PDB file of C-alpha atoms in Angstrom:
ATOM      1  CA  MET A   1     -98.397 108.993  84.619  1.00  0.00           C
ATOM      2  CA  GLY A   2     -96.040 108.601  88.126  1.00  0.00           C
ATOM      3  CA  THR A   3     -96.224 109.133  91.103  1.00  0.00           C
ATOM      4  CA  VAL A   4     -93.356 111.224  93.862  1.00  0.00           C
ATOM      5  CA  PRO A   5     -91.592 108.817  95.462  1.00  0.00           C
ATOM      6  CA  ILE A   6     -92.305 109.240  99.207  1.00  0.00           C
ATOM      7  CA  GLU A   7     -89.537 109.451  99.885  1.00  0.00           C
ATOM      8  CA  LEU A   8     -88.478 113.176  98.442  1.00  0.00           C
ATOM      9  CA  GLY A   9     -89.890 114.021 100.587  1.00  0.00           C
ATOM     10  CA  MET A  10     -87.583 113.104 104.031  1.00  0.00           C
ATOM     11  CA  VAL A  11     -84.609 114.501 101.711  1.00  0.00           C
ATOM     12  CA  THR A  12     -83.657 117.298 104.554  1.00  0.00           C
ATOM     13  CA  LYS A  13     -81.137 118.601 102.461  1.00  0.00           C
ATOM     14  CA  ILE A  14     -81.679 119.570  99.116  1.00  0.00           C
ATOM     15  CA  GLN A  15     -82.097 123.963  98.245  1.00  0.00           C
ATOM     16  CA  LYS A  16     -83.994 123.607  95.011  1.00  0.00           C
ATOM     17  CA  LEU A  17     -86.217 120.331  94.279  1.00  0.00           C
ATOM     18  CA  ASP A  18     -87.206 121.045  90.387  1.00  0.00           C
ATOM     19  CA  ILE A  19     -89.225 119.140  88.939  1.00  0.00           C
ATOM     20  CA  SER A  20     -91.507 120.073  85.693  1.00  0.00           C
ATOM     21  CA  ASN A  21     -92.009 118.852  83.274  1.00  0.00           C
ATOM     22  CA  ASN A  22     -92.240 115.956  83.878  1.00  0.00           C
ATOM     23  CA  ARG A  23     -95.446 113.539  84.183  1.00  0.00           C
ATOM     24  CA  LEU A  24     -96.396 113.153  87.680  1.00  0.00           C
ATOM     25  CA  GLY A  25     -99.529 112.462  86.952  1.00  0.00           C
ATOM     26  CA  TRP A  26    -101.161 115.725  88.585  1.00  0.00           C
ATOM     27  CA  THR A  27    -104.263 116.475  86.821  1.00  0.00           C
ATOM     28  CA  ASN A  28    -106.338 113.887  87.656  1.00  0.00           C
ATOM     29  CA  SER A  29    -105.053 114.170  90.873  1.00  0.00           C
ATOM     30  CA  GLU A  30    -108.170 113.823  93.260  1.00  0.00           C
ATOM     31  CA  VAL A  31    -106.367 115.242  96.553  1.00  0.00           C
ATOM     32  CA  LEU A  32    -103.715 117.343  95.972  1.00  0.00           C
ATOM     33  CA  ASP A  33    -101.699 117.002 100.626  1.00  0.00           C
ATOM     34  CA  LEU A  34     -98.843 119.657 100.188  1.00  0.00           C
ATOM     35  CA  SER A  35     -99.783 120.990 104.638  1.00  0.00           C
ATOM     36  CA  GLN A  36     -96.500 121.181 106.694  1.00  0.00           C
ATOM     37  CA  ASN A  37     -93.505 121.624 104.063  1.00  0.00           C
ATOM     38  CA  LYS A  38     -92.730 124.657 104.590  1.00  0.00           C
ATOM     39  CA  ILE A  39     -93.077 125.705 100.771  1.00  0.00           C
ATOM     40  CA  ASP A  40     -92.229 129.271  99.948  1.00  0.00           C
ATOM     41  CA  GLN A  41     -93.516 130.635  97.241  1.00  0.00           C
ATOM     42  CA  ASP A  42     -97.267 132.086  95.985  1.00  0.00           C
ATOM     43  CA  VAL A  43     -99.620 130.337  96.180  1.00  0.00           C
ATOM     44  CA  SER A  44    -100.664 130.497  92.469  1.00  0.00           C
ATOM     45  CA  LEU A  45     -98.180 128.285  91.524  1.00  0.00           C
ATOM     46  CA  ALA A  46     -99.259 125.587  93.408  1.00  0.00           C
ATOM     47  CA  LEU A  47    -102.266 125.690  91.415  1.00  0.00           C
ATOM     48  CA  GLY A  48    -101.847 125.103  87.804  1.00  0.00           C
ATOM     49  CA  GLY A  49    -102.744 121.696  85.738  1.00  0.00           C
ATOM     50  CA  ILE A  50    -105.219 120.156  88.487  1.00  0.00           C
ATOM     51  CA  SER A  51    -108.643 121.413  87.732  1.00  0.00           C
ATOM     52  CA  SER A  52    -110.159 117.156  88.685  1.00  0.00           C
ATOM     53  CA  ILE A  53    -108.676 117.661  92.423  1.00  0.00           C
ATOM     54  CA  LYS A  54    -111.458 117.279  94.491  1.00  0.00           C
ATOM     55  CA  GLU A  55    -108.600 118.539  98.197  1.00  0.00           C
ATOM     56  CA  LEU A  56    -106.116 121.154  98.122  1.00  0.00           C
ATOM     57  CA  LEU A  57    -104.680 121.206 101.617  1.00  0.00           C
ATOM     58  CA  LEU A  58    -102.293 123.882 101.699  1.00  0.00           C
ATOM     59  CA  SER A  59    -101.821 124.330 105.551  1.00  0.00           C
ATOM     60  CA  ASP A  60     -98.816 124.586 107.219  1.00  0.00           C
ATOM     61  CA  ASN A  61     -96.653 126.461 104.022  1.00  0.00           C
ATOM     62  CA  TYR A  62     -94.933 129.999 103.911  1.00  0.00           C
ATOM     63  CA  PHE A  63     -97.383 130.025 100.510  1.00  0.00           C
ATOM     64  CA  TYR A  64     -97.575 133.564 100.415  1.00  0.00           C
ATOM     65  CA  SER A  65    -101.126 135.640  98.260  1.00  0.00           C
ATOM     66  CA  THR A  66    -103.910 136.895  98.293  1.00  0.00           C
ATOM     67  CA  ILE A  67    -105.955 134.051  96.938  1.00  0.00           C
ATOM     68  CA  LEU A  68    -106.951 133.806  94.046  1.00  0.00           C
ATOM     69  CA  ASN A  69    -110.048 134.297  91.754  1.00  0.00           C
ATOM     70  CA  VAL A  70    -107.782 130.943  89.577  1.00  0.00           C
ATOM     71  CA  LEU A  71    -109.322 129.390  92.707  1.00  0.00           C
ATOM     72  CA  ARG A  72    -113.538 129.216  90.426  1.00  0.00           C
ATOM     73  CA  SER A  73    -111.951 126.342  87.468  1.00  0.00           C
ATOM     74  CA  LEU A  74    -111.531 124.282  90.755  1.00  0.00           C
ATOM     75  CA  VAL A  75    -115.627 123.617  90.642  1.00  0.00           C
ATOM     76  CA  HIS A  76    -115.011 119.634  91.926  1.00  0.00           C
ATOM     77  CA  LEU A  77    -113.581 121.256  94.990  1.00  0.00           C
ATOM     78  CA  GLU A  78    -114.842 119.856  98.096  1.00  0.00           C
ATOM     79  CA  ARG A  79    -111.874 120.682 101.387  1.00  0.00           C
ATOM     80  CA  LEU A  80    -109.420 123.579 101.063  1.00  0.00           C
ATOM     81  CA  HIS A  81    -106.717 123.588 103.480  1.00  0.00           C
ATOM     82  CA  LEU A  82    -105.105 127.685 103.029  1.00  0.00           C
ATOM     83  CA  ASP A  83    -104.201 128.566 106.523  1.00  0.00           C
ATOM     84  CA  ALA A  84    -101.152 129.454 108.065  1.00  0.00           C
ATOM     85  CA  ASN A  85    -100.390 130.755 105.868  1.00  0.00           C
ATOM     86  CA  HIS A  86     -99.332 134.314 104.928  1.00  0.00           C
ATOM     87  CA  LEU A  87    -102.002 135.475 102.786  1.00  0.00           C
ATOM     88  CA  PHE A  88    -102.769 138.918 102.583  1.00  0.00           C
ATOM     89  CA  GLY A  89    -106.234 140.904 100.873  1.00  0.00           C
ATOM     90  CA  THR A  90    -109.880 140.307 100.072  1.00  0.00           C
ATOM     91  CA  ILE A  91    -111.778 136.889 100.197  1.00  0.00           C
ATOM     92  CA  PRO A  92    -113.363 137.071  96.288  1.00  0.00           C
ATOM     93  CA  ASP A  93    -116.882 136.155  95.684  1.00  0.00           C
ATOM     94  CA  ASP A  94    -115.905 133.561  93.010  1.00  0.00           C
ATOM     95  CA  ILE A  95    -115.076 131.200  96.165  1.00  0.00           C
ATOM     96  CA  LEU A  96    -118.827 131.264  96.937  1.00  0.00           C
ATOM     97  CA  SER A  97    -119.337 129.717  92.874  1.00  0.00           C
ATOM     98  CA  LEU A  98    -116.809 126.060  94.986  1.00  0.00           C
ATOM     99  CA  VAL A  99    -120.356 125.136  95.046  1.00  0.00           C
ATOM    100  CA  ARG A 100    -119.129 121.696  96.600  1.00  0.00           C
ATOM    101  CA  LEU A 101    -116.892 123.158  98.986  1.00  0.00           C
ATOM    102  CA  ARG A 102    -117.351 121.187 102.039  1.00  0.00           C
ATOM    103  CA  GLU A 103    -114.627 123.027 104.418  1.00  0.00           C
ATOM    104  CA  LEU A 104    -112.634 126.632 104.252  1.00  0.00           C
ATOM    105  CA  PRO A 105    -109.635 126.272 107.199  1.00  0.00           C
ATOM    106  CA  VAL A 106    -108.383 130.495 106.473  1.00  0.00           C
ATOM    107  CA  LYS A 107    -106.710 131.380 110.044  1.00  0.00           C
ATOM    108  CA  GLY A 108    -104.784 133.777 109.508  1.00  0.00           C
ATOM    109  CA  LEU A 109    -100.240 133.974 110.803  1.00  0.00           C
ATOM    110  CA  CYS A 110    -100.544 136.855 113.843  1.00  0.00           C
ATOM    111  CA  CYS A 111     -98.089 137.905 115.674  1.00  0.00           C
ATOM    112  CA  ASN A 112     -98.483 138.068 119.721  1.00  0.00           C
ATOM    113  CA  GLY A 113     -98.330 141.388 121.150  1.00  0.00           C
ATOM    114  CA  ASN A 114     -97.272 142.543 124.113  1.00  0.00           C
ATOM    115  CA  SER A 115    -100.467 141.196 125.888  1.00  0.00           C
ATOM    116  CA  GLY A 116     -99.622 138.701 124.364  1.00  0.00           C
ATOM    117  CA  ARG A 117    -103.133 139.116 122.132  1.00  0.00           C
ATOM    118  CA  PRO A 118    -102.746 138.191 118.452  1.00  0.00           C
ATOM    119  CA  VAL A 119    -101.760 141.717 116.374  1.00  0.00           C
ATOM    120  CA  CYS A 120    -101.631 141.261 112.783  1.00  0.00           C
ATOM    121  CA  SER A 121    -100.841 144.553 109.604  1.00  0.00           C
ATOM    122  CA  ASP A 122    -103.068 144.887 106.538  1.00  0.00           C
ATOM    123  CA  GLY A 123    -101.010 143.531 103.052  1.00  0.00           C
ATOM    124  CA  SER A 124     -99.061 146.169 102.681  1.00  0.00           C
ATOM    125  CA  GLY A 125     -97.420 145.114 106.410  1.00  0.00           C
ATOM    126  CA  VAL A 126     -98.120 147.906 108.622  1.00  0.00           C
ATOM    127  CA  GLU A 127     -98.868 147.116 112.719  1.00  0.00           C
ATOM    128  CA  ILE A 128    -102.790 147.589 113.429  1.00  0.00           C
ATOM    129  CA  GLY A 129    -103.315 147.300 117.715  1.00  0.00           C
ATOM    130  CA  THR A 130     -99.634 147.732 118.956  1.00  0.00           C
ATOM    131  CA  GLN A 131     -96.638 150.056 119.543  1.00  0.00           C
ATOM    132  CA  HIS A 132     -94.465 147.675 117.979  1.00  0.00           C
ATOM    133  CA  PHE A 133     -93.886 146.628 114.639  1.00  0.00           C
ATOM    134  CA  CYS A 134     -95.817 143.007 113.492  1.00  0.00           C
ATOM    135  CA  LEU A 135     -94.812 142.643 109.937  1.00  0.00           C
ATOM    136  CA  THR A 136     -97.204 139.775 109.128  1.00  0.00           C
ATOM    137  CA  GLN A 137     -99.787 139.388 106.584  1.00  0.00           C
ATOM    138  CA  ALA A 138    -103.156 138.770 107.464  1.00  0.00           C
ATOM    139  CA  LEU A 139    -106.969 138.624 105.019  1.00  0.00           C
ATOM    140  CA  TYR A 140    -109.058 142.071 105.107  1.00  0.00           C
ATOM    141  CA  GLY A 141    -112.101 143.173 103.530  1.00  0.00           C
ATOM    142  CA  THR A 142    -115.642 142.053 104.584  1.00  0.00           C
ATOM    143  CA  ILE A 143    -116.654 138.292 104.412  1.00  0.00           C
ATOM    144  CA  PRO A 144    -119.094 137.405 102.254  1.00  0.00           C
ATOM    145  CA  ALA A 145    -122.451 137.067 102.281  1.00  0.00           C
ATOM    146  CA  GLY A 146    -122.853 134.526 100.255  1.00  0.00           C
ATOM    147  CA  PHE A 147    -120.915 132.071 102.321  1.00  0.00           C
ATOM    148  CA  GLY A 148    -123.839 130.879 104.346  1.00  0.00           C
ATOM    149  CA  ASN A 149    -126.042 129.669 100.729  1.00  0.00           C
ATOM    150  CA  MET A 150    -123.555 127.459  99.975  1.00  0.00           C
ATOM    151  CA  PRO A 151    -125.055 124.068 100.751  1.00  0.00           C
ATOM    152  CA  TYR A 152    -122.443 122.082 101.788  1.00  0.00           C
ATOM    153  CA  MET A 153    -120.182 124.567 104.051  1.00  0.00           C
ATOM    154  CA  ASN A 154    -119.746 122.932 107.302  1.00  0.00           C
ATOM    155  CA  VAL A 155    -116.207 124.335 107.965  1.00  0.00           C
ATOM    156  CA  LEU A 156    -115.532 127.671 107.540  1.00  0.00           C
ATOM    157  CA  GLU A 157    -112.295 129.285 110.320  1.00  0.00           C
ATOM    158  CA  MET A 158    -110.226 133.045 109.795  1.00  0.00           C
ATOM    159  CA  PRO A 159    -109.463 133.657 113.090  1.00  0.00           C
ATOM    160  CA  ASN A 160    -106.675 135.669 113.164  1.00  0.00           C
ATOM    161  CA  ASN A 161    -107.620 137.676 110.148  1.00  0.00           C
ATOM    162  CA  LEU A 162    -108.386 141.940 109.824  1.00  0.00           C
ATOM    163  CA  LEU A 163    -112.410 140.759 108.314  1.00  0.00           C
ATOM    164  CA  THR A 164    -114.805 142.264 109.546  1.00  0.00           C
TER     165      THR A 164
END
């Protein structure tokens, strides 16, 4: 099994990188840090075949989609960083099955309104609370009550969303 050379991440003019169907060894990795890479795709495409992962760090990209129930298969997960992406929808109760989870920052991306306060929109891109358009999506709905029963949780950050 091989690894992706770190120099590959320094290539700035590449328009498409396809390294599928290789032997890069992702499946036995304990840490996958893809943060701050401007990855623009459905977040579910980054989750295949990583069942042994303990730390999945996807912050500061352009991942879009809902938080998927597929996360429940990542039973060893301790750190899940999803903040500063374009996630929308509700927080699935299945995330509570990740009993080892210690950190879950899911800070939303919101536009700044005329008053300087953050303005978020719901999953369909409808503006909330101002007169100007803001098409940034956000998480909405209720925060699952079971977060209080997660024995190892010590970081739970969910600002700039539409949670109730």
